PDB file of C-alpha atoms and ligand atoms in Angstrom:
ATOM      1  CA  UNK A   1      -0.051   0.318  -0.014  1.00 75.00           C
ATOM      2  CA  UNK A   2       1.382   3.250  -0.820  1.00 92.00           C
ATOM      3  CA  UNK A   3       1.261   6.476   1.352  1.00 97.00           C
ATOM      4  CA  UNK A   4       2.015  10.166   0.398  1.00 98.00           C
ATOM      5  CA  UNK A   5       1.334  12.177   3.370  1.00 98.00           C
ATOM      6  CA  UNK A   6       2.374  15.295   5.114  1.00 98.00           C
ATOM      7  CA  UNK A   7       2.293  15.837   8.518  1.00 98.00           C
ATOM      8  CA  UNK A   8       1.523  19.194  10.055  1.00 97.00           C
ATOM      9  CA  UNK A   9       2.055  20.596  13.458  1.00 93.00           C
ATOM     10  CA  UNK A  10       3.306  23.587  15.571  1.00 90.00           C
ATOM     11  CA  UNK A  11       6.918  22.983  16.645  1.00 87.00           C
ATOM     12  CA  UNK A  12       7.123  21.279  19.890  1.00 85.00           C
ATOM     13  CA  UNK A  13       3.561  19.459  18.985  1.00 89.00           C
ATOM     14  CA  UNK A  14       5.564  15.974  18.873  1.00 89.00           C
ATOM     15  CA  UNK A  15       5.803  15.767  14.806  1.00 92.00           C
ATOM     16  CA  UNK A  16       9.478  14.495  14.625  1.00 93.00           C
ATOM     17  CA  UNK A  17       8.923  11.703  17.217  1.00 94.00           C
ATOM     18  CA  UNK A  18       5.585  10.524  15.679  1.00 97.00           C
ATOM     19  CA  UNK A  19       6.819  10.890  12.094  1.00 97.00           C
ATOM     20  CA  UNK A  20       9.276   7.928  13.065  1.00 96.00           C
ATOM     21  CA  UNK A  21       6.787   5.927  14.528  1.00 97.00           C
ATOM     22  CA  UNK A  22       4.402   6.471  11.489  1.00 97.00           C
ATOM     23  CA  UNK A  23       6.895   5.685   8.884  1.00 97.00           C
ATOM     24  CA  UNK A  24       7.767   2.392  10.370  1.00 96.00           C
ATOM     25  CA  UNK A  25       3.825   1.528  10.734  1.00 95.00           C
ATOM     26  CA  UNK A  26       3.458   2.797   7.092  1.00 95.00           C
ATOM     27  CA  UNK A  27       6.459   1.344   5.592  1.00 96.00           C
ATOM     28  CA  UNK A  28       7.383   4.742   3.858  1.00 97.00           C
ATOM     29  CA  UNK A  29      10.241   7.077   4.888  1.00 98.00           C
ATOM     30  CA  UNK A  30       9.681   9.994   7.285  1.00 98.00           C
ATOM     31  CA  UNK A  31      11.571  13.099   5.501  1.00 98.00           C
ATOM     32  CA  UNK A  32      12.163  16.016   7.669  1.00 98.00           C
ATOM     33  CA  UNK A  33      13.471  18.978   6.135  1.00 98.00           C
ATOM     34  CA  UNK A  34      14.566  20.085   9.377  1.00 96.00           C
ATOM     35  CA  UNK A  35      16.863  16.892  10.212  1.00 97.00           C
ATOM     36  CA  UNK A  36      17.944  17.481   6.411  1.00 98.00           C
ATOM     37  CA  UNK A  37      18.949  21.119   7.131  1.00 97.00           C
ATOM     38  CA  UNK A  38      20.959  20.191  10.422  1.00 96.00           C
ATOM     39  CA  UNK A  39      22.510  17.582   8.878  1.00 97.00           C
ATOM     40  CA  UNK A  40      23.879  19.708   6.009  1.00 97.00           C
ATOM     41  CA  UNK A  41      24.968  22.408   8.756  1.00 97.00           C
ATOM     42  CA  UNK A  42      26.695  19.775  10.881  1.00 96.00           C
ATOM     43  CA  UNK A  43      28.342  18.534   7.650  1.00 98.00           C
ATOM     44  CA  UNK A  44      29.569  22.367   6.635  1.00 97.00           C
ATOM     45  CA  UNK A  45      27.989  21.816   3.280  1.00 97.00           C
ATOM     46  CA  UNK A  46      27.186  25.016   0.831  1.00 96.00           C
ATOM     47  CA  UNK A  47      23.596  24.182   1.782  1.00 96.00           C
ATOM     48  CA  UNK A  48      23.959  24.199   5.558  1.00 97.00           C
ATOM     49  CA  UNK A  49      25.816  27.179   5.129  1.00 96.00           C
ATOM     50  CA  UNK A  50      23.241  28.907   3.345  1.00 95.00           C
ATOM     51  CA  UNK A  51      20.450  27.460   5.919  1.00 97.00           C
ATOM     52  CA  UNK A  52      22.069  28.154   8.851  1.00 97.00           C
ATOM     53  CA  UNK A  53      21.592  31.817   8.916  1.00 95.00           C
ATOM     54  CA  UNK A  54      17.623  31.220   8.577  1.00 97.00           C
ATOM     55  CA  UNK A  55      17.395  28.262  10.989  1.00 96.00           C
ATOM     56  CA  UNK A  56      19.423  29.746  13.648  1.00 94.00           C
ATOM     57  CA  UNK A  57      16.941  32.831  13.709  1.00 94.00           C
ATOM     58  CA  UNK A  58      13.868  30.412  13.362  1.00 93.00           C
ATOM     59  CA  UNK A  59      12.952  31.976   9.992  1.00 96.00           C
ATOM     60  CA  UNK A  60      12.044  29.770   7.242  1.00 98.00           C
ATOM     61  CA  UNK A  61      14.976  29.012   4.737  1.00 98.00           C
ATOM     62  CA  UNK A  62      14.048  30.600   1.357  1.00 98.00           C
ATOM     63  CA  UNK A  63      11.887  28.468  -0.742  1.00 98.00           C
ATOM     64  CA  UNK A  64      13.872  28.127  -3.760  1.00 96.00           C
ATOM     65  CA  UNK A  65      16.516  26.380  -1.377  1.00 97.00           C
ATOM     66  CA  UNK A  66      13.845  24.416   0.516  1.00 98.00           C
ATOM     67  CA  UNK A  67      11.972  23.322  -2.758  1.00 98.00           C
ATOM     68  CA  UNK A  68      14.983  22.149  -4.487  1.00 97.00           C
ATOM     69  CA  UNK A  69      16.161  20.038  -1.930  1.00 97.00           C
ATOM     70  CA  UNK A  70      12.636  18.666  -1.428  1.00 98.00           C
ATOM     71  CA  UNK A  71      12.627  17.790  -4.911  1.00 98.00           C
ATOM     72  CA  UNK A  72      16.073  15.959  -4.840  1.00 97.00           C
ATOM     73  CA  UNK A  73      14.623  13.978  -2.065  1.00 98.00           C
ATOM     74  CA  UNK A  74      11.591  12.844  -3.443  1.00 98.00           C
ATOM     75  CA  UNK A  75      13.428  11.649  -6.569  1.00 98.00           C
ATOM     76  CA  UNK A  76      15.202   9.005  -4.469  1.00 98.00           C
ATOM     77  CA  UNK A  77      14.221   5.307  -4.771  1.00 97.00           C
ATOM     78  CA  UNK A  78      12.936   4.990  -1.315  1.00 97.00           C
ATOM     79  CA  UNK A  79       9.696   7.280  -2.122  1.00 98.00           C
ATOM     80  CA  UNK A  80       8.584   5.123  -4.979  1.00 96.00           C
ATOM     81  CA  UNK A  81       5.638   3.616  -2.498  1.00 96.00           C
ATOM     82  CA  UNK A  82       5.378   6.954  -0.763  1.00 98.00           C
ATOM     83  CA  UNK A  83       6.794   9.189   2.152  1.00 98.00           C
ATOM     84  CA  UNK A  84       5.434  10.996   5.046  1.00 98.00           C
ATOM     85  CA  UNK A  85       6.901  14.673   4.774  1.00 98.00           C
ATOM     86  CA  UNK A  86       7.729  16.345   8.469  1.00 97.00           C
ATOM     87  CA  UNK A  87       8.220  20.029   8.506  1.00 96.00           C
ATOM     88  CA  UNK A  88       7.217  20.567   4.515  1.00 98.00           C
ATOM     89  CA  UNK A  89       5.255  22.308   3.133  1.00 98.00           C
ATOM     90  CA  UNK A  90       5.946  25.111   5.433  1.00 98.00           C
ATOM     91  CA  UNK A  91       3.961  27.844   3.749  1.00 98.00           C
ATOM     92  CA  UNK A  92       1.537  27.896   0.935  1.00 98.00           C
ATOM     93  CA  UNK A  93       4.058  28.423  -1.960  1.00 98.00           C
ATOM     94  CA  UNK A  94       5.365  25.138  -0.877  1.00 98.00           C
ATOM     95  CA  UNK A  95       2.153  23.712  -1.052  1.00 98.00           C
ATOM     96  CA  UNK A  96       2.153  24.683  -4.600  1.00 98.00           C
ATOM     97  CA  UNK A  97       5.625  23.589  -5.228  1.00 98.00           C
ATOM     98  CA  UNK A  98       5.064  20.130  -3.525  1.00 98.00           C
ATOM     99  CA  UNK A  99       1.849  19.550  -6.272  1.00 98.00           C
ATOM    100  CA  UNK A 100       4.181  20.278  -8.750  1.00 98.00           C
ATOM    101  CA  UNK A 101       6.894  17.790  -7.744  1.00 98.00           C
ATOM    102  CA  UNK A 102       4.423  15.066  -7.339  1.00 98.00           C
ATOM    103  CA  UNK A 103       2.825  15.867 -10.576  1.00 98.00           C
ATOM    104  CA  UNK A 104       6.334  15.280 -12.394  1.00 97.00           C
ATOM    105  CA  UNK A 105       6.125  11.875 -10.857  1.00 97.00           C
ATOM    106  CA  UNK A 106       2.557  11.415 -11.865  1.00 97.00           C
ATOM    107  CA  UNK A 107       1.658  10.853  -8.513  1.00 97.00           C
ATOM    108  CA  UNK A 108      -0.763  13.099  -5.817  1.00 96.00           C
ATOM    109  CA  UNK A 109      -0.639  13.593  -2.341  1.00 97.00           C
ATOM    110  CA  UNK A 110      -3.191  10.942   0.083  1.00 97.00           C
ATOM    111  CA  UNK A 111      -3.520  13.817   2.639  1.00 97.00           C
ATOM    112  CA  UNK A 112      -2.298  16.145   5.443  1.00 98.00           C
ATOM    113  CA  UNK A 113      -2.597  15.275   8.997  1.00 97.00           C
ATOM    114  CA  UNK A 114      -2.410  18.312  11.367  1.00 96.00           C
ATOM    115  CA  UNK A 115      -1.033  17.215  15.035  1.00 96.00           C
ATOM    116  CA  UNK A 116      -2.659  19.618  17.321  1.00 94.00           C
ATOM    117  CA  UNK A 117      -1.354  20.991  20.687  1.00 91.00           C
ATOM    118  CA  UNK A 118      -1.877  24.002  22.843  1.00 88.00           C
ATOM    119  CA  UNK A 119       0.365  26.738  22.463  1.00 80.00           C
ATOM    120  CA  UNK A 120       1.644  26.689  26.137  1.00 83.00           C
ATOM    121  CA  UNK A 121       2.087  23.042  26.104  1.00 86.00           C
ATOM    122  CA  UNK A 122       4.374  23.269  22.934  1.00 85.00           C
ATOM    123  CA  UNK A 123       6.466  26.247  24.233  1.00 84.00           C
ATOM    124  CA  UNK A 124       6.968  24.315  27.453  1.00 85.00           C
ATOM    125  CA  UNK A 125       7.952  20.980  25.766  1.00 83.00           C
ATOM    126  CA  UNK A 126      10.502  22.952  23.231  1.00 85.00           C
ATOM    127  CA  UNK A 127      11.994  24.609  26.335  1.00 85.00           C
ATOM    128  CA  UNK A 128      12.711  21.434  27.878  1.00 86.00           C
ATOM    129  CA  UNK A 129      14.117  19.683  24.640  1.00 83.00           C
ATOM    130  CA  UNK A 130      16.471  22.845  24.409  1.00 81.00           C
ATOM    131  CA  UNK A 131      17.897  21.375  27.955  1.00 81.00           C
ATOM    132  CA  UNK A 132      18.245  18.024  26.560  1.00 86.00           C
ATOM    133  CA  UNK A 133      19.233  18.473  23.122  1.00 81.00           C
ATOM    134  CA  UNK A 134      20.931  21.508  23.073  1.00 72.00           C
ATOM    135  CA  UNK A 135      19.541  22.782  19.805  1.00 74.00           C
ATOM    136  CA  UNK A 136      20.489  26.177  19.306  1.00 74.00           C
ATOM    137  CA  UNK A 137      17.156  26.999  17.852  1.00 77.00           C
ATOM    138  CA  UNK A 138      15.570  26.377  20.931  1.00 77.00           C
ATOM    139  CA  UNK A 139      16.081  29.142  22.882  1.00 82.00           C
ATOM    140  CA  UNK A 140      13.338  31.311  24.242  1.00 83.00           C
ATOM    141  CA  UNK A 141      13.762  34.024  21.587  1.00 85.00           C
ATOM    142  CA  UNK A 142      13.944  31.787  18.958  1.00 88.00           C
ATOM    143  CA  UNK A 143      11.185  29.580  20.052  1.00 87.00           C
ATOM    144  CA  UNK A 144       9.026  32.667  20.165  1.00 87.00           C
ATOM    145  CA  UNK A 145      10.039  33.506  16.479  1.00 92.00           C
ATOM    146  CA  UNK A 146       9.429  29.971  15.291  1.00 91.00           C
ATOM    147  CA  UNK A 147       5.847  29.779  16.836  1.00 90.00           C
ATOM    148  CA  UNK A 148       4.984  33.276  15.335  1.00 92.00           C
ATOM    149  CA  UNK A 149       6.423  32.060  11.807  1.00 95.00           C
ATOM    150  CA  UNK A 150       4.167  29.121  12.369  1.00 93.00           C
ATOM    151  CA  UNK A 151       0.806  31.022  13.066  1.00 93.00           C
ATOM    152  CA  UNK A 152       1.708  33.545  10.251  1.00 97.00           C
ATOM    153  CA  UNK A 153       3.257  30.956   6.985  1.00 97.00           C
ATOM    154  CA  UNK A 154       2.126  27.394   8.280  1.00 95.00           C
ATOM    155  CA  UNK A 155      -1.182  27.455   9.903  1.00 94.00           C
ATOM    156  CA  UNK A 156      -2.629  28.530   6.293  1.00 97.00           C
ATOM    157  CA  UNK A 157      -1.435  25.170   5.080  1.00 98.00           C
ATOM    158  CA  UNK A 158      -3.671  23.410   7.015  1.00 96.00           C
ATOM    159  CA  UNK A 159      -6.304  25.472   5.667  1.00 96.00           C
ATOM    160  CA  UNK A 160      -5.118  24.551   2.147  1.00 97.00           C
ATOM    161  CA  UNK A 161      -5.589  21.077   2.446  1.00 97.00           C
ATOM    162  CA  UNK A 162      -8.946  21.338   4.215  1.00 97.00           C
ATOM    163  CA  UNK A 163     -10.512  23.190   1.352  1.00 97.00           C
ATOM    164  CA  UNK A 164      -9.388  20.269  -0.860  1.00 95.00           C
ATOM    165  CA  UNK A 165     -10.923  17.810   2.049  1.00 95.00           C
ATOM    166  CA  UNK A 166      -7.606  16.297   2.623  1.00 96.00           C
ATOM    167  CA  UNK A 167      -7.029  17.453   5.976  1.00 97.00           C
ATOM    168  CA  UNK A 168      -7.519  15.383   9.143  1.00 97.00           C
ATOM    169  CA  UNK A 169      -6.700  16.962  12.660  1.00 96.00           C
ATOM    170  CA  UNK A 170      -5.394  14.696  15.469  1.00 97.00           C
ATOM    171  CA  UNK A 171      -5.042  15.369  19.204  1.00 95.00           C
ATOM    172  CA  UNK A 172      -1.271  15.614  19.801  1.00 94.00           C
ATOM    173  CA  UNK A 173      -1.589  15.390  23.455  1.00 92.00           C
ATOM    174  CA  UNK A 174      -1.346  12.217  25.463  1.00 92.00           C
ATOM    175  CA  UNK A 175       0.950   9.337  25.732  1.00 95.00           C
ATOM    176  CA  UNK A 176       3.369   8.542  22.895  1.00 95.00           C
ATOM    177  CA  UNK A 177       1.425   5.420  21.960  1.00 97.00           C
ATOM    178  CA  UNK A 178      -1.789   6.776  22.396  1.00 97.00           C
ATOM    179  CA  UNK A 179      -1.050   9.428  19.780  1.00 97.00           C
ATOM    180  CA  UNK A 180       0.366   7.024  17.465  1.00 97.00           C
ATOM    181  CA  UNK A 181      -2.783   5.161  17.307  1.00 97.00           C
ATOM    182  CA  UNK A 182      -4.943   8.085  16.899  1.00 97.00           C
ATOM    183  CA  UNK A 183      -2.572   9.066  13.895  1.00 97.00           C
ATOM    184  CA  UNK A 184      -3.030   5.369  12.452  1.00 97.00           C
ATOM    185  CA  UNK A 185      -6.783   5.512  12.652  1.00 97.00           C
ATOM    186  CA  UNK A 186      -7.250   8.887  11.464  1.00 96.00           C
ATOM    187  CA  UNK A 187      -4.385   8.391   8.177  1.00 96.00           C
ATOM    188  CA  UNK A 188      -6.474   4.953   7.292  1.00 94.00           C
ATOM    189  CA  UNK A 189      -9.020   6.459   5.347  1.00 93.00           C
ATOM    190  CA  UNK A 190      -6.459   8.457   3.364  1.00 92.00           C
ATOM    191  CA  UNK A 191      -4.449   6.057   2.341  1.00 91.00           C
ATOM    192  CA  UNK A 192      -6.840   3.089   2.051  1.00 73.00           C
TER     193      UNK A 192
HETATM  194  P1  AMP B   1      12.166  21.702  12.296  1.00 90.79           P
HETATM  195  O1  AMP B   1      13.289  20.770  12.443  1.00 90.79           O
HETATM  196  O2  AMP B   1      10.820  20.960  11.228  1.00 90.79           O
HETATM  197  O3  AMP B   1      11.563  22.478  13.434  1.00 90.79           O
HETATM  198  O4  AMP B   1      12.955  22.967  11.331  1.00 90.79           O
HETATM  199  C1  AMP B   1      13.971  23.578  12.069  1.00 90.79           C
HETATM  200  C2  AMP B   1      14.384  24.799  10.955  1.00 90.79           C
HETATM  201  O5  AMP B   1      14.470  24.509   9.604  1.00 90.79           O
HETATM  202  C3  AMP B   1      12.959  25.867  10.907  1.00 90.79           C
HETATM  203  O6  AMP B   1      13.351  26.684  11.861  1.00 90.79           O
HETATM  204  C4  AMP B   1      13.465  26.252   9.687  1.00 90.79           C
HETATM  205  O7  AMP B   1      14.343  27.390   9.509  1.00 90.79           O
HETATM  206  C5  AMP B   1      13.789  25.520   8.828  1.00 90.79           C
HETATM  207  N1  AMP B   1      13.221  24.489   7.985  1.00 90.79           N
HETATM  208  C6  AMP B   1      12.613  23.339   7.859  1.00 90.79           C
HETATM  209  N2  AMP B   1      11.822  23.149   6.969  1.00 90.79           N
HETATM  210  C7  AMP B   1      11.437  24.178   6.519  1.00 90.79           C
HETATM  211  C8  AMP B   1      10.601  24.327   5.206  1.00 90.79           C
HETATM  212  N3  AMP B   1       9.902  23.495   4.875  1.00 90.79           N
HETATM  213  N4  AMP B   1      10.564  25.754   4.749  1.00 90.79           N
HETATM  214  C9  AMP B   1      11.662  26.658   5.444  1.00 90.79           C
HETATM  215  N5  AMP B   1      12.792  26.225   6.315  1.00 90.79           N
HETATM  216  C10 AMP B   1      12.541  25.234   6.664  1.00 90.79           C
END
């Protein structure tokens, strides 16, 4: 069974953790644009140097850079049966570009899943993660920027998929396993 899905949710809503679990359940790769940027920054690549000035501030990396990176990743063989995108698309222009990329492969998105969480809870989670993982973009100022960017630029992405009747919302608060089961149940009708 193929599955071509987008996972949406505010920073700190638990997208990354759940994407890894869903990837296993669905048998398709989880693709996190944030992880790809971090790997490039760590590896000192040109893409990493380009991205870092934005990721450090919690701002979006320019679409031209991000879209090319996603186009290249979705051309890899392991996405033939699908993918779970985590952190892309992050604005409405990226939604349009994803449609174009998938069209180039003659496939379409099955739908988008939004992991919802109370803003106060996600802020607290992000601050805790900052202590544990030491991510440079988990400082209080940058967290505030990332949440504002999400509200301004990424929330409308959910609206677009809702207009297409291709959005399901899942409560992201609860035990990890419980949230995973909710996601699996919500996704079944999209990919079935
Ligand atoms: P994340 O790990 O998804 O929170 O992403 C970390 C950072 O990477 C974000 O704050 C952005 O600077 C950058 N980033 C990740 N995905 C995208 C995207 N789709 N478009 C632009 N920038 C992105």
